[in-house]
mmCIF file of C-alpha atoms and ligand atoms in Angstrom:
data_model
loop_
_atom_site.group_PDB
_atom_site.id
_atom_site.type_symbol
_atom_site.label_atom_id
_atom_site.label_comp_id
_atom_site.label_asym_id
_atom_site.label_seq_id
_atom_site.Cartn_x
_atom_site.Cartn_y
_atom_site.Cartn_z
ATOM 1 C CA UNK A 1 -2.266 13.961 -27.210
ATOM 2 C CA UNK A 2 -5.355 14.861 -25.995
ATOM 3 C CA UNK A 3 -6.872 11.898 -24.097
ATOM 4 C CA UNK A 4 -10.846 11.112 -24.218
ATOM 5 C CA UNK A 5 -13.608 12.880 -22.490
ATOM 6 C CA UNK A 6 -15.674 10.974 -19.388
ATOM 7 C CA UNK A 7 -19.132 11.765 -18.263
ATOM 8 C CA UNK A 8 -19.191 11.804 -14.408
ATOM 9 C CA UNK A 9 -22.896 11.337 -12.868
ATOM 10 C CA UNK A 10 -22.981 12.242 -9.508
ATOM 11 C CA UNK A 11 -19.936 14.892 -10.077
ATOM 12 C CA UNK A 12 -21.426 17.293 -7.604
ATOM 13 C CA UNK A 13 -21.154 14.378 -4.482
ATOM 14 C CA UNK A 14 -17.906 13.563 -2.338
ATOM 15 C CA UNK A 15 -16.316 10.863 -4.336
ATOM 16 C CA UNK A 16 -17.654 12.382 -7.429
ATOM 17 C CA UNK A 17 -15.778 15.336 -7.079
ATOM 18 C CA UNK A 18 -12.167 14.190 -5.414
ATOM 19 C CA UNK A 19 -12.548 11.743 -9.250
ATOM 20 C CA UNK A 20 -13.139 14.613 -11.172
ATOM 21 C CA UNK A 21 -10.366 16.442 -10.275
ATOM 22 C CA UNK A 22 -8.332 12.919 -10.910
ATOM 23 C CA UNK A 23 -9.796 12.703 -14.365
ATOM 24 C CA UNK A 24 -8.634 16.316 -15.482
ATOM 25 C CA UNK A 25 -5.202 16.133 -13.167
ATOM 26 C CA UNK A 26 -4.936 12.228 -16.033
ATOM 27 C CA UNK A 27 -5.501 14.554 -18.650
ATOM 28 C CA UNK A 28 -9.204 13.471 -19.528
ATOM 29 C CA UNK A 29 -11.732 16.120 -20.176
ATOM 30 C CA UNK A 30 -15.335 15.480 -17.956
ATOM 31 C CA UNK A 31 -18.723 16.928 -18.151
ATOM 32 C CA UNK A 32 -20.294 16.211 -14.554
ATOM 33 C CA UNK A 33 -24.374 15.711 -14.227
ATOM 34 C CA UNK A 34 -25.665 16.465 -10.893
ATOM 35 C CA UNK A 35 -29.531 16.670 -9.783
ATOM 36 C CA UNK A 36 -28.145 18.381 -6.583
ATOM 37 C CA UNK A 37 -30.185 16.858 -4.480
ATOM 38 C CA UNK A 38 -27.243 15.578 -1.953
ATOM 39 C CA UNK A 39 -24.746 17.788 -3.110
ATOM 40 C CA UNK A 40 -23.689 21.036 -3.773
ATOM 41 C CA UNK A 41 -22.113 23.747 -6.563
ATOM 42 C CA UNK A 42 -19.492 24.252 -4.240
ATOM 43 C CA UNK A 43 -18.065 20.799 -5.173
ATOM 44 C CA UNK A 44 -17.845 21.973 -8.411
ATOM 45 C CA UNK A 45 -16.675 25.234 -8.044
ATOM 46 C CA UNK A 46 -13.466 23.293 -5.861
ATOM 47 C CA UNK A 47 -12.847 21.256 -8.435
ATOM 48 C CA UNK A 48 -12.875 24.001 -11.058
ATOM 49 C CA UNK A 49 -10.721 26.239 -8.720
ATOM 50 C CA UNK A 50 -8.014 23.090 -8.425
ATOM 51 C CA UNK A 51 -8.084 22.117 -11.498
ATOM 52 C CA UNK A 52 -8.219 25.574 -13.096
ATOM 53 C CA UNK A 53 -10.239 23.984 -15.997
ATOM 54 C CA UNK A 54 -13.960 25.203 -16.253
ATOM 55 C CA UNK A 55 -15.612 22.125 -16.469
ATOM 56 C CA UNK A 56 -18.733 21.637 -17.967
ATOM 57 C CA UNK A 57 -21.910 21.152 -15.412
ATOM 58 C CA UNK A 58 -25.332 20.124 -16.290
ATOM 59 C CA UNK A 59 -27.659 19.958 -13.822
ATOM 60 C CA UNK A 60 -30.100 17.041 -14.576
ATOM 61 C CA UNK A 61 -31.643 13.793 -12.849
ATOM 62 C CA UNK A 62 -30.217 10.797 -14.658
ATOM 63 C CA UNK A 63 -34.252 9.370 -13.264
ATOM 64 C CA UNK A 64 -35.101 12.009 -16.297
ATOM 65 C CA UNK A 65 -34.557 9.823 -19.632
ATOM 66 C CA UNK A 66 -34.690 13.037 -21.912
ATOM 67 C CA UNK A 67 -33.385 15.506 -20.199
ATOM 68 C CA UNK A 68 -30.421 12.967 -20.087
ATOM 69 C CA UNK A 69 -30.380 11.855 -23.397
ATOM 70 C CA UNK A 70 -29.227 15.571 -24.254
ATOM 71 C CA UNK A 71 -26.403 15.570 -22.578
ATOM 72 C CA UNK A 72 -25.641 12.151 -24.732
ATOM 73 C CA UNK A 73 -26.688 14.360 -27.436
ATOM 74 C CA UNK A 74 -24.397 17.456 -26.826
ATOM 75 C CA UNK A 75 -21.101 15.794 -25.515
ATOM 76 C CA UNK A 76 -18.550 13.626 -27.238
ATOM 77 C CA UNK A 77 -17.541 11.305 -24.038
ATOM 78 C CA UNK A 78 -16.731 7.832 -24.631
ATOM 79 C CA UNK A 79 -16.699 7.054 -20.943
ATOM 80 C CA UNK A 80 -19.611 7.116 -17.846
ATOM 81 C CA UNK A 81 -18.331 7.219 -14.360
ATOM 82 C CA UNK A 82 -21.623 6.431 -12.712
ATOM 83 C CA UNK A 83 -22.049 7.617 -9.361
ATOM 84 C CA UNK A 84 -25.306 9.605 -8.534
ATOM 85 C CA UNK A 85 -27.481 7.409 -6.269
ATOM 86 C CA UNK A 86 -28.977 7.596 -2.938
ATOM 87 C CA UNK A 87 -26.394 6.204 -0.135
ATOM 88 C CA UNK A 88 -27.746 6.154 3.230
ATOM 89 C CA UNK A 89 -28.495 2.933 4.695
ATOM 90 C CA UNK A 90 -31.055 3.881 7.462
ATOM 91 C CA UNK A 91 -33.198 6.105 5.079
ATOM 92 C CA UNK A 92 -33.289 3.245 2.927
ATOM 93 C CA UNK A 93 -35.211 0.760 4.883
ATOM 94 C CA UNK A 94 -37.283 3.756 5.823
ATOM 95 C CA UNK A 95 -37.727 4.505 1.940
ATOM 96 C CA UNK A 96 -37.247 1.770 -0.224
ATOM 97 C CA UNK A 97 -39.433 2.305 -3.323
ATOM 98 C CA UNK A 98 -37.740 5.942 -3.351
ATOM 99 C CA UNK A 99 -34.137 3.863 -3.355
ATOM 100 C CA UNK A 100 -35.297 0.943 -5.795
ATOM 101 C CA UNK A 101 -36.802 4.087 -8.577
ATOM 102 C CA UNK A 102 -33.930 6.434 -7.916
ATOM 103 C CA UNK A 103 -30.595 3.769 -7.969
ATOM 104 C CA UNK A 104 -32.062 1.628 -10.617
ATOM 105 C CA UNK A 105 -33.795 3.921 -12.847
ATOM 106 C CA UNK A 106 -30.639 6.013 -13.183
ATOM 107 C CA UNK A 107 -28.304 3.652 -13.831
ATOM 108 C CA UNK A 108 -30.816 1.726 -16.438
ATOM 109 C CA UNK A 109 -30.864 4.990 -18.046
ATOM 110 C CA UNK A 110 -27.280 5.411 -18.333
ATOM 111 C CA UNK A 111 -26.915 1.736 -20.045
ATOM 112 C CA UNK A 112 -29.514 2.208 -22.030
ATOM 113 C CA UNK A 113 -28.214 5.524 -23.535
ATOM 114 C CA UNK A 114 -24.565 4.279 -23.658
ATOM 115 C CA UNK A 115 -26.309 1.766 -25.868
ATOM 116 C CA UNK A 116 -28.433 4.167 -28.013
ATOM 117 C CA UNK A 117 -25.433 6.613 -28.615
ATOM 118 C CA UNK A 118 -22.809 4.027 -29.105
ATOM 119 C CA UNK A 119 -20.666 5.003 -26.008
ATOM 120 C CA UNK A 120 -18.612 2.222 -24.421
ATOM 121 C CA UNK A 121 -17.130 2.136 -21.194
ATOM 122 C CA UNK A 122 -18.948 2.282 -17.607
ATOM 123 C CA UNK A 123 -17.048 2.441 -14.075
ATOM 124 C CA UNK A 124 -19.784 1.632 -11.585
ATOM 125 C CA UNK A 125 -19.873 2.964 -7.683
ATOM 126 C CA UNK A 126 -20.699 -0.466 -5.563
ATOM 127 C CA UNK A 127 -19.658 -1.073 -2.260
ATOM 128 C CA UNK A 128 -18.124 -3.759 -0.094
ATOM 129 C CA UNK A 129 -21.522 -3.907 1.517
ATOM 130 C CA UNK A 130 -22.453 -6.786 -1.107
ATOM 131 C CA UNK A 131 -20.041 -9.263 1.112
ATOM 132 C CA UNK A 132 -22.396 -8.506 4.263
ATOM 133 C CA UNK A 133 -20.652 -10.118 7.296
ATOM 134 C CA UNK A 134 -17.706 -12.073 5.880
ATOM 135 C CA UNK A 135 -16.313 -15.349 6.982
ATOM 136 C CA UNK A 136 -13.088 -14.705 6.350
ATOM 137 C CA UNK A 137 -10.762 -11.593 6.361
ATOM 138 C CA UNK A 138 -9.600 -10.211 3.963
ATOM 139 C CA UNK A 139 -12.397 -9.834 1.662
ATOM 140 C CA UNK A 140 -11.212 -11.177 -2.122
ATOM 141 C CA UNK A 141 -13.684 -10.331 -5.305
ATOM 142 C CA UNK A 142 -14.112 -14.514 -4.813
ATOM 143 C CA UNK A 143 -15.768 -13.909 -1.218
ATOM 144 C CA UNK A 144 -19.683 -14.825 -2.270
ATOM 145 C CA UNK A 145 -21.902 -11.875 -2.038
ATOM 146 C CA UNK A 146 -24.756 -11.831 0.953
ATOM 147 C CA UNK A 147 -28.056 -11.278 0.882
ATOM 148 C CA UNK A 148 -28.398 -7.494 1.560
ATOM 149 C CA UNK A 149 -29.395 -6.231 4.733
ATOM 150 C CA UNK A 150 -30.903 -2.846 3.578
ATOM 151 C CA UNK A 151 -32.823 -1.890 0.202
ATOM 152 C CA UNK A 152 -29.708 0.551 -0.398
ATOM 153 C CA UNK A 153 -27.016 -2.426 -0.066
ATOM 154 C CA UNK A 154 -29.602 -4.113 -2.429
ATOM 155 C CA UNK A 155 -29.680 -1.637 -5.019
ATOM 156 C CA UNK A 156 -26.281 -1.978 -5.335
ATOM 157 C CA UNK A 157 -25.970 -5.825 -5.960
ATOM 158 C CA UNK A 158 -28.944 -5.360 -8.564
ATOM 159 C CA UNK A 159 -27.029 -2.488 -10.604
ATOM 160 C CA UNK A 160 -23.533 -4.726 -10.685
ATOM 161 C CA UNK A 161 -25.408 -7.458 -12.036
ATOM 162 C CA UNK A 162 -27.720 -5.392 -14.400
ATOM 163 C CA UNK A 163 -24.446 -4.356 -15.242
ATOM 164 C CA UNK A 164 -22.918 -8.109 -15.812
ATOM 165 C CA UNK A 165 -26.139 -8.958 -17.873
ATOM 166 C CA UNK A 166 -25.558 -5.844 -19.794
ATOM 167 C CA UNK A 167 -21.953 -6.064 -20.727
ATOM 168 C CA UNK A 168 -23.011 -9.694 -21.481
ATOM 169 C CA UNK A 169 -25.958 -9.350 -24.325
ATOM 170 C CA UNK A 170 -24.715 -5.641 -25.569
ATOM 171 C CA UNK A 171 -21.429 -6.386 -27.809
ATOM 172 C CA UNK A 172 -19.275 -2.938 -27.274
ATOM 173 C CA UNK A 173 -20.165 -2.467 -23.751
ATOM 174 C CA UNK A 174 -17.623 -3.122 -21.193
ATOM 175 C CA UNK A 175 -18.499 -2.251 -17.203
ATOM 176 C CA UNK A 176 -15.806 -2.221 -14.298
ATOM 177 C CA UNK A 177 -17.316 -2.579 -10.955
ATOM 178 C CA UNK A 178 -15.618 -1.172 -7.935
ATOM 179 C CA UNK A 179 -16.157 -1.988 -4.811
ATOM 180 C CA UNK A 180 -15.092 0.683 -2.442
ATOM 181 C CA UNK A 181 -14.636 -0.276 1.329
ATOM 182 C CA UNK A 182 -15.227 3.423 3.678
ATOM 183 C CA UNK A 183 -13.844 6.265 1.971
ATOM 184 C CA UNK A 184 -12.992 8.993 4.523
ATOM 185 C CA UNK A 185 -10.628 12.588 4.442
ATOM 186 C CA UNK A 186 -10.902 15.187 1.885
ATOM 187 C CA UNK A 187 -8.654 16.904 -1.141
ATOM 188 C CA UNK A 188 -5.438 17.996 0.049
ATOM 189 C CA UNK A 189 -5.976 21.395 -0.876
ATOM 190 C CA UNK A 190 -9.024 21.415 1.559
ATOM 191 C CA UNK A 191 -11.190 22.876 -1.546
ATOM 192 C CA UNK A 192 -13.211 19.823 -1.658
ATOM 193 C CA UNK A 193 -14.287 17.119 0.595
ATOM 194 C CA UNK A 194 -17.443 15.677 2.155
ATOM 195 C CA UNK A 195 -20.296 17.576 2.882
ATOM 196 C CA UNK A 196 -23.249 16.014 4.605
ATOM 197 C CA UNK A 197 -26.579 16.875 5.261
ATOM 198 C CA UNK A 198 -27.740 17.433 8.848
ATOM 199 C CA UNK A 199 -26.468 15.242 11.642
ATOM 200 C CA UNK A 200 -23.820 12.767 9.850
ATOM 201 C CA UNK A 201 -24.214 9.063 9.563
ATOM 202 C CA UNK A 202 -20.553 8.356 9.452
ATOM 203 C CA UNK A 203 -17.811 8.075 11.269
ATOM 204 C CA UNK A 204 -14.955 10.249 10.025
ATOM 205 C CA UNK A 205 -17.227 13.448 9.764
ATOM 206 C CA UNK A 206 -19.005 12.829 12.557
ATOM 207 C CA UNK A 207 -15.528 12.767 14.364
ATOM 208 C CA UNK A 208 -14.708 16.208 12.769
ATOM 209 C CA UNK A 209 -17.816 17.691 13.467
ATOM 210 C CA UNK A 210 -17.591 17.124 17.099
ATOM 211 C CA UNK A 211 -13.813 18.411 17.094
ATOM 212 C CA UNK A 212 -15.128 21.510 16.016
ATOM 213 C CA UNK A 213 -17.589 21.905 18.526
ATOM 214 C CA UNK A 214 -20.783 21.075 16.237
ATOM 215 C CA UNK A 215 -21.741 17.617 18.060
ATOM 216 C CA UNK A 216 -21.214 17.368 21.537
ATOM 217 C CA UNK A 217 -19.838 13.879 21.874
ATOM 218 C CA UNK A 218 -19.498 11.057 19.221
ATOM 219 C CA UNK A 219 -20.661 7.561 20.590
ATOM 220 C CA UNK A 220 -18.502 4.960 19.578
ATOM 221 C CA UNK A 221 -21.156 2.425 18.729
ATOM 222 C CA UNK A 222 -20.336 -0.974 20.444
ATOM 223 C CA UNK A 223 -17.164 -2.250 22.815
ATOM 224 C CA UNK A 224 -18.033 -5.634 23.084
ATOM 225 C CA UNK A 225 -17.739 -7.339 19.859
ATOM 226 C CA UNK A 226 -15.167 -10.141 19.757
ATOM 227 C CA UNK A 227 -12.240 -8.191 18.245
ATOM 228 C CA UNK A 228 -8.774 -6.793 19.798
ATOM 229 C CA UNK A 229 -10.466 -3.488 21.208
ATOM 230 C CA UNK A 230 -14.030 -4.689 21.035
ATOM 231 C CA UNK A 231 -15.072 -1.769 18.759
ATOM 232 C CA UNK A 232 -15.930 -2.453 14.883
ATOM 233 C CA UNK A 233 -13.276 -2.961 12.657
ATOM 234 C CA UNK A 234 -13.271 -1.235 8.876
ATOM 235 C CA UNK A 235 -11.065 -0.969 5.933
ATOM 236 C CA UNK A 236 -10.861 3.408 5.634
ATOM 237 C CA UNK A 237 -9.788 4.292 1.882
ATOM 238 C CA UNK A 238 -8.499 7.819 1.240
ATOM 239 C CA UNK A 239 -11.060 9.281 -1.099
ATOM 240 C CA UNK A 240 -8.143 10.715 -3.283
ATOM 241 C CA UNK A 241 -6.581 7.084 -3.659
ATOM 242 C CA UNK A 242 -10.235 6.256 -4.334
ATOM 243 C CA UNK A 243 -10.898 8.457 -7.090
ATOM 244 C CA UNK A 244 -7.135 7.775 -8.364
ATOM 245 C CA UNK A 245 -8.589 4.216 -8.970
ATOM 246 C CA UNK A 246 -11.411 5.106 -11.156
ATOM 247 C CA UNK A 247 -9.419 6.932 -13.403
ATOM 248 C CA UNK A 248 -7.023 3.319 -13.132
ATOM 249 C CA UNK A 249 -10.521 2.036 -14.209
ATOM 250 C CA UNK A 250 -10.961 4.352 -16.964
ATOM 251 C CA UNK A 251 -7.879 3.829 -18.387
ATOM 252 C CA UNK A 252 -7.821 -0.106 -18.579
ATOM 253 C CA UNK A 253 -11.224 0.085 -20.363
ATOM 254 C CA UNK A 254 -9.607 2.478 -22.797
ATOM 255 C CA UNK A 255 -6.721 0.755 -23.324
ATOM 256 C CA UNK A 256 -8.359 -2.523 -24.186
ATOM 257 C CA UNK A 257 -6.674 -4.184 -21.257
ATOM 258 C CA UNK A 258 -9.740 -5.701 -19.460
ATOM 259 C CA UNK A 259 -9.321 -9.695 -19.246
ATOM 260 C CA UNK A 260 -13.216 -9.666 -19.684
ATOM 261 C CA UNK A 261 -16.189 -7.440 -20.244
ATOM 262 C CA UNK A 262 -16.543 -7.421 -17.151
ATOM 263 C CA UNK A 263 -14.806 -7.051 -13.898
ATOM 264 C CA UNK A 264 -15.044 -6.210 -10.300
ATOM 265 C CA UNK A 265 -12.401 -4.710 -8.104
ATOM 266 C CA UNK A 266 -12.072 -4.384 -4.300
ATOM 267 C CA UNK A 267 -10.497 -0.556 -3.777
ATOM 268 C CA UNK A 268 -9.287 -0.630 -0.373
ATOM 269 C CA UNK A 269 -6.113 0.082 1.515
ATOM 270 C CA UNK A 270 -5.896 -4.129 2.645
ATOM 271 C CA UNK A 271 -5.276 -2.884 6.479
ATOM 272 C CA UNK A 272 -8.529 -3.503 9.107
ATOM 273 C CA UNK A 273 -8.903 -0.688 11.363
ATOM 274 C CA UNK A 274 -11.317 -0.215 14.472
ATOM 275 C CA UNK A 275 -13.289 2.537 15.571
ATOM 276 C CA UNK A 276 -11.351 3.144 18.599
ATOM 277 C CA UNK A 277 -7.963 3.174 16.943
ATOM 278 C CA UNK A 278 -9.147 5.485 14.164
ATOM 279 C CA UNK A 279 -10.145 8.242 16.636
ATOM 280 C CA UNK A 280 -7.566 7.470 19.320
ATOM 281 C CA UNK A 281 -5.041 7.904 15.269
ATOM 282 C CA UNK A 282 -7.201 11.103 14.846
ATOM 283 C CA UNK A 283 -6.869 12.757 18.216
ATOM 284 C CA UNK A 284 -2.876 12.253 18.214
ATOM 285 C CA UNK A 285 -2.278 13.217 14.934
ATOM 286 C CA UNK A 286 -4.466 16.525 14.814
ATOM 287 C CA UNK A 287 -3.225 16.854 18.722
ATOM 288 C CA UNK A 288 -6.564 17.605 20.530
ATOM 289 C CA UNK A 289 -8.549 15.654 22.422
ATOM 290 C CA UNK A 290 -12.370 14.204 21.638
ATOM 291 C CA UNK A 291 -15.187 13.874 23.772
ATOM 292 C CA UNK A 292 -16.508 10.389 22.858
ATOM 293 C CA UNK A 293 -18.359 7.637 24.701
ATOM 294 C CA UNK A 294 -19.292 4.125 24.473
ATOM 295 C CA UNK A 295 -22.466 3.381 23.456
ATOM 296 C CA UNK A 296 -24.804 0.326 22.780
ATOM 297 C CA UNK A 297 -24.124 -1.276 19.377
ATOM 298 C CA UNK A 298 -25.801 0.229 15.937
ATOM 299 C CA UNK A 299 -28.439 -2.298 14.437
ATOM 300 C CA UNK A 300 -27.421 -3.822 11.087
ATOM 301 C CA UNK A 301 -23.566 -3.060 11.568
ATOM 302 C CA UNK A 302 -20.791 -5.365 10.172
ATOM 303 C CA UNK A 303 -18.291 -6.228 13.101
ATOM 304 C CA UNK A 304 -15.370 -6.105 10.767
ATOM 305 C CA UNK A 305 -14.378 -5.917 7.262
ATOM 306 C CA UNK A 306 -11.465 -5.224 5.375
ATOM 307 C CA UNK A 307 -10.135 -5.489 1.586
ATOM 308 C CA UNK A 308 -7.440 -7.631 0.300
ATOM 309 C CA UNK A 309 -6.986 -5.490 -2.784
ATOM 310 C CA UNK A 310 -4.312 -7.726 -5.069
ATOM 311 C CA UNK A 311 -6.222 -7.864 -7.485
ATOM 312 C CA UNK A 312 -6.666 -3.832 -8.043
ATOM 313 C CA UNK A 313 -2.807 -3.845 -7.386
ATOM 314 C CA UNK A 314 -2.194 -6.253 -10.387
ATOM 315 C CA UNK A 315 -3.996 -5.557 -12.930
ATOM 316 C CA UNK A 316 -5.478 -1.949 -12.181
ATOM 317 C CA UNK A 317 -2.040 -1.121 -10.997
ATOM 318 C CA UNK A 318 -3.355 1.045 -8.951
ATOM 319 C CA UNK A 319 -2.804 1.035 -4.759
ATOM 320 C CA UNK A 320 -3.873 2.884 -2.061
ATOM 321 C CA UNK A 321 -0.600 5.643 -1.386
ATOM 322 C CA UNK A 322 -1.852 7.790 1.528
ATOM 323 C CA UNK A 323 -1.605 7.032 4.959
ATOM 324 C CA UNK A 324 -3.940 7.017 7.737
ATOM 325 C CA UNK A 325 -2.271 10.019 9.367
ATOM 326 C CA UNK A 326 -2.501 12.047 6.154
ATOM 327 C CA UNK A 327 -6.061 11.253 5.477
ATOM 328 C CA UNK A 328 -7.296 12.382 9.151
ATOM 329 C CA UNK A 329 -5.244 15.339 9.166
ATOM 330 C CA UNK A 330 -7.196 16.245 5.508
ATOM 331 C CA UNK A 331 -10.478 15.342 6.875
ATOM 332 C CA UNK A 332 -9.474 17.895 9.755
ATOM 333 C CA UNK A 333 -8.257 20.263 7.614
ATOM 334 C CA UNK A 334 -11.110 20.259 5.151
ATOM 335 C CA UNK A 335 -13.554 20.550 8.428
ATOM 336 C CA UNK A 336 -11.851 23.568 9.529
ATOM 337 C CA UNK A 337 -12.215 25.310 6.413
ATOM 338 C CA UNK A 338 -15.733 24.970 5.691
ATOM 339 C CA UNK A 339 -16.302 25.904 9.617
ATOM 340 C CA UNK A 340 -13.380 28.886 8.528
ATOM 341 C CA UNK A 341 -11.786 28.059 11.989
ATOM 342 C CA UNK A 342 -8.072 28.593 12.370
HETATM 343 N N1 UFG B 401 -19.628 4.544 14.067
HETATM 344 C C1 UFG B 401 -19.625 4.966 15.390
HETATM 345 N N2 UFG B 401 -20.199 6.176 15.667
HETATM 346 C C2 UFG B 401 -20.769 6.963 14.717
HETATM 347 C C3 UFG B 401 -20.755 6.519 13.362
HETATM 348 C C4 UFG B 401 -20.182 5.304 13.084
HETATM 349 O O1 UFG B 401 -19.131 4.278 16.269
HETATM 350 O O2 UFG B 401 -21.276 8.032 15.052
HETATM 351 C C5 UFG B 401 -18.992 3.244 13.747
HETATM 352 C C6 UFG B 401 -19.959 2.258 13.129
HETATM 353 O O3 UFG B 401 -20.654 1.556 14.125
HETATM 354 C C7 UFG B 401 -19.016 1.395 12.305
HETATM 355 C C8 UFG B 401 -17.896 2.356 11.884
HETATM 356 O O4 UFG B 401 -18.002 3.460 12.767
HETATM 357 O O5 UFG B 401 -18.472 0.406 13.119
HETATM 358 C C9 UFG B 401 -18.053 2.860 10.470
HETATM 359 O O6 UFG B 401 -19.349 3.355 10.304
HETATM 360 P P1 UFG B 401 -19.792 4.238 9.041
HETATM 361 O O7 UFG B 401 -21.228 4.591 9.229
HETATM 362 O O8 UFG B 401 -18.827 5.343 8.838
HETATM 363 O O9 UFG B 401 -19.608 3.239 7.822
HETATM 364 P P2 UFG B 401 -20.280 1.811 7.576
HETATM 365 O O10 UFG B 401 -19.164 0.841 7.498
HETATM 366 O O11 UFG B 401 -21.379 1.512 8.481
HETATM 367 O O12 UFG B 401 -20.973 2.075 6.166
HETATM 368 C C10 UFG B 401 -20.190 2.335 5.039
HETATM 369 C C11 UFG B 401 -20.942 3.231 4.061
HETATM 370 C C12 UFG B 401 -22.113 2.518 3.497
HETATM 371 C C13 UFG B 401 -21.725 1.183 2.979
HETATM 372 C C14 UFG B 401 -20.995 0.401 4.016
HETATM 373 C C15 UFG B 401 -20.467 -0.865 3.469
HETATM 374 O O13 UFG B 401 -21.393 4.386 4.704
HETATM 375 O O14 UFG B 401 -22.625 3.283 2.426
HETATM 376 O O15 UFG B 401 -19.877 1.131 4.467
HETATM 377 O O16 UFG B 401 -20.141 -1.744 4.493
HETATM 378 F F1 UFG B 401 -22.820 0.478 2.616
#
């Protein structure tokens, strides 16, 4: 049987794509919306080249009410995976009217035209950023929300709970939140993977950029905070186990399963892992060695955070299957290819 068609926002971007190819690998059918501002055809063309399905692209700003409301207009999907939104924290506080207009705005428009067009179900991208600095490790769905430290980690508390208020007053809309701790590596086919824009912000491809030579040296920001190695300690999420949870997401709402409306879901692997271990993992498992330094600490970062994701597990059924290893040798692998070393 032919299952139901989703809409992916954002299809174009890094976790956008990896869910994509989830969706159609499920059986689902997608049409993907891009603006293209932070991302590229050559996403798509990855996915359509794994997938061997020519998926539908339109390229449109979900910011632009009617040129969106066509897409509602020429596609039968009953399902929104809603990811397009600006996601750099530092450009944030630098531009926060442009992240308040773009991140709200396009996911108000997507509600609203679920609404207009009858179309239920929404999976919305948030981020474990909501919990700020926890008290206590592991981080449950209970753990109260902080006040956000950037207009970015903002935006995305104000979308899950114009989402709540939404699934609340709108009778036949239902909204899954997820909450995705730091997705790193790439597709193991190396045909997609992350592709950022001038001198990276994160970890994992700054790592790979200075294995191949790009950046001279990657500071490890911080040795001195109070945990076992001193360095910061995160919860890394495969971005393929990541997009496998969406489509986890997808299916519940389908299949009438949700306990409420409404729910939120941590997606993370439930292990804490600190800088220094993740590039001391990367170096042994790729087998070369990386020119890194300690530097001073990075204003505004978390000291540690990490996911206890039972609650995905139980009732998603869905859990995080790759290892460590495997993800850094794919973030490796997908690094070399784009640089078309050996
Ligand atoms: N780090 C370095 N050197 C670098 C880059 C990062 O040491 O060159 C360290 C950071 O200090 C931090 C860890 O690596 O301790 C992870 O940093 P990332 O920038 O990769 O990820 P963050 O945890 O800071 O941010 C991520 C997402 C955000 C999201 C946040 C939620 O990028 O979008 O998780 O906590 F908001």
């Amino acid at each position: 049987m032919k299952k139901s068609c989703v809409l992916v926002s954002g299809g174009a971007g890094y976790i956008g794509s990896h869910t994509t190819v989830e969706l159609i690998n499920a059986g689902y059918d997608v049409v993907i919306v891009d603006n293209l501002s932070n991302s590229d055809m050559k996403a798509v063309e990855g996915v359509r080249q794994i997938t061997g399905v020519d998926i539908p692209f339109v390229k449109v700003d979900c910011c632009d009410l009617e040129g969106f409301r066509k897409v509602f207009e020429q596609y039968q999907f009953d399902s929104v995976i809603h990811f397009a939104a600006s996601k750099a924290v530092g450009e944030s506080v630098q531009k926060p009217l442009e992240y308040y207009r773009n991140n709200l705005t396009s996911f108000m428009n997507v509600i609203t035209l679920m609404r207009e067009f009858g179309r239920p179900n929404i999976v919305f991208s948030s981020s474990c950023t909501v919990y700020g600095e926890p008290e206590k490790q592991p981080v449950t769905e209970q753990t109260p929300r902080k006040p956000a430290t950037s207009p970015y980690g903002n935006t995305k508390q104000m979308c899950e709970d114009i989402l709540r208020d939404s699934v609340t007053a709108y009778a036949g809309l239902k909204g899954i939140a997820l909450r995705y701790f730091n997705p790193i590596g790439a597709h193991p086919s190396a045909l997609i993977g992350e592709l950022p824009r001038g001198v990276p912000q994160n970890l994992v491809p700054y790592i790979t950029q200075t294995a191949a030579g790009i950046r001279e040296c990657l500071s490890v920001f911080g040795d001195d905070y109070p945990t076992p190695d001193g360095s910061c300690i995160r919860d890394y999420i495969d971005v393929v186990d990541l997009a496998k949870a969406h489509v986890a997401a997808i299916r519940r709402m389908i299949e009438d399963k949700n306990k409420s409306s409404y729910e939120i879901f941590n997606i993370g692997t439930g292990r804490g892992v600190s800088v220094l271990e993740l590039v001391h993992e990367f170096e042994k498992v790729n087998q070369l060695k990386l020119n890194y330094k300690i530097a001073p600490r990075r204003e505004g970062d978390i000291i540690a955070i990490w996911a206890d994701p039972t609650l995905a597990n139980t009732e998603l059924g869905w859990k995080a299957e790759r290892t460590l290893d495997q993800t850094l040798a794919s973030a490796w692998a997908w690094e070399k290819h784009i640089r078309g070393m050996k």
